Amino acid sequence: MTQKLSRRCKEYLEFETETQDAWDAECMDDLSQFSTDISAQAADEAARVVISNHSSHAQTQRVGGSRTGPGVGQRLSERPALPRISMKDSAKESKLSSLLESPSMDLEELRKLCWNGIASKYRPTAWKILSGYLPTNLDRRESTLSQKRSEYWSLVERYYEERNNDQHRDTFRQIHIDIPRMSPILPIFQQRIVQEVFERVLFIWAIRHPASGYVQGINDLMTPFFVVFVSEHCADRKELLSADYSMFPEKTLRAVEADCFWCVSNLLDSIQDNYTFAQPGVQIRIKKLEELMKRINLQLFNHLQFHRIDFLQFAFRWMNCLLMREIPLACTIRLWDTYLSENQGFANFHLFVCAAFLNHFAERLLREVEFQSLMLMLQSLPTSTWTDDDIRLVSAEAFQLKTWFENDPINKMR
């Protein structure tokens, strides 16, 4: 057994020396009001429709007796979009708009409307409510925003100067190094004024959470909040991606920064065991993923085991960064619509999304018959052309898995 483990470690170390991963990690409001689950009937119906549409499409792609589809002889970029019903989408937007403007909204109804995606113009407000940052009561929202933004900037004034103290210098240095590496192909994250926003938020969060402090990967989790909240102040996506943020009013950027701090804080509170010493939350969730894959695709599980692929070798990043480094940013934002609509979406539902995500590429992975080619694929799955439709399919399949396995003993592991 010792020789076998030694051989596996040697093979993986040799593989790592031959590949370069630019993202390799060296490695408040009470949320009790969110205890109500999304309506199982509503989500299950949506899941069944999406999976049924996908299955019907796959049937039409049979050529010469062999099926083509994602991972089976057809490039992802060639996939036709799943059908959309514009009238239904328009009605959903109208209903969401009315709900957000109602004096005291039904949180359960908001979750139902947001689970399958949120229109961009409503997303900033919906995310703040679903995150537990804004109250459902309309009359209290402005006062809450004013209070929480003022509270954040008081923390900055009190603690940010300590970043150069001996006690916190290493923490700030790591944050300062990591931030320019975020989403390097997006120019907005290379603007110094934007990087300073991230530095302040992450440093203040780190010193307020000494049990974990700053861990590489946490910087990624602020990115969707920043993009969504700043979009309120941009005319369109083109301006969002190309704007010179030094030209934005200071008041606007200060508001966006404070909103990001409280929302990312609430997210991290739900998965804090991912970032405490030895990252036990990450390790437990990887073990759960491994056990879950035994149940849903034993052939793929055995294939990975036969080629000495350890789930920790590829799934650590999936759990640590919530798949943000595996899919485009726009897809992450769409996926977070669902996570925020789920009870404990980042802590629990994410596991089932990872299982559905891995299973999505099963046929491609089964064609790889060498350790190195398998690891290369697992570390760089072909998702660069993914759209909302791909996320809709994966999240629907994840919901089915949750329905089947949520009460399974593997999901009770601690």
Coordinates of N, CA, C and O in Angstrom, one line a residue, residues 156-176 192 196 199-200 202-204 207:
V156 N -13.0 50.8 7.8 CA -11.9 51.1 7.0 C -11.0 52.2 7.7 O -9.8 52.0 7.8
E157 N -11.7 53.2 8.1 CA -10.9 54.3 8.8 C -10.2 53.8 10.1 O -9.1 54.2 10.4
R158 N -10.8 52.8 10.7 CA -10.3 52.3 12.0 C -9.1 51.3 11.8 O -8.2 51.3 12.5
Y159 N -9.3 50.4 10.8 CA -8.4 49.3 10.7 C -7.4 49.3 9.5 O -6.4 48.6 9.5
Y160 N -7.7 50.0 8.4 CA -7.0 49.8 7.2 C -5.5 50.3 7.3 O -4.6 49.7 6.7
E161 N -5.3 51.3 8.2 CA -3.9 51.7 8.4 C -3.0 50.6 9.0 O -1.8 50.7 8.9
E162 N -3.6 49.6 9.6 CA -2.9 48.6 10.2 C -2.3 47.6 9.3 O -1.6 46.7 9.7
R163 N -2.6 47.8 8.0 CA -2.1 46.8 7.0 C -0.6 46.8 6.9 O 0.0 45.7 6.5
N164 N 0.1 47.8 7.4 CA 1.6 47.8 7.3 C 2.2 47.5 8.7 O 3.4 47.5 8.8
N165 N 1.4 47.1 9.7 CA 1.9 46.7 10.9 C 2.5 45.3 10.8 O 2.1 44.5 9.9
D166 N 3.4 44.9 11.7 CA 4.0 43.6 11.6 C 3.0 42.5 11.7 O 3.1 41.5 11.0
Q167 N 1.9 42.7 12.5 CA 0.9 41.6 12.7 C 0.2 41.3 11.4 O -0.2 40.2 11.2
H168 N 0.0 42.3 10.5 CA -0.9 42.2 9.4 C -0.2 42.3 8.0 O -0.8 42.2 7.0
R169 N 1.1 42.6 8.1 CA 1.8 42.9 6.8 C 1.8 41.7 5.9 O 1.6 41.9 4.7
D170 N 2.0 40.5 6.3 CA 2.0 39.4 5.4 C 0.6 39.1 4.8 O 0.5 38.8 3.6
T171 N -0.4 39.3 5.6 CA -1.8 39.2 5.1 C -2.0 40.2 3.9 O -2.5 39.8 2.8
F172 N -1.7 41.4 4.2 CA -1.9 42.4 3.1 C -1.1 42.2 1.9 O -1.5 42.4 0.7
R173 N 0.1 41.7 2.1 CA 1.0 41.5 1.0 C 0.5 40.4 0.1 O 0.5 40.5 -1.1
Q174 N -0.1 39.3 0.7 CA -0.7 38.2 -0.1 C -1.9 38.7 -0.9 O -2.1 38.4 -2.0
I175 N -2.7 39.5 -0.2 CA -3.9 40.1 -0.9 C -3.4 41.0 -2.1 O -3.9 40.9 -3.2
H176 N -2.4 41.8 -1.8 CA -1.9 42.7 -2.9 C -1.3 41.9 -4.1 O -1.4 42.3 -5.2
R192 N -5.9 50.2 -11.3 CA -5.5 50.3 -9.9 C -6.6 50.7 -8.9 O -6.7 50.2 -7.8
E196 N -7.6 48.5 -5.6 CA -7.7 49.1 -4.2 C -9.0 48.8 -3.5 O -9.0 48.6 -2.3
E199 N -8.6 45.3 -2.3 CA -7.6 45.3 -1.2 C -8.2 45.7 0.1 O -8.0 45.0 1.2
R200 N -9.0 46.7 0.1 CA -9.6 47.2 1.3 C -10.7 46.2 1.8 O -10.7 45.8 3.0
L202 N -11.0 42.9 1.2 CA -10.5 41.7 1.7 C -9.6 41.8 3.0 O -9.6 40.9 3.8
F203 N -8.9 42.9 3.1 CA -8.1 43.1 4.3 C -9.0 43.3 5.5 O -8.8 42.7 6.6
I204 N -10.1 44.1 5.4 CA -11.0 44.4 6.5 C -11.7 43.1 6.9 O -11.8 42.7 8.1
I207 N -9.1 40.7 8.9 CA -8.7 41.0 10.3 C -9.9 40.9 11.2 O -9.8 40.7 12.4

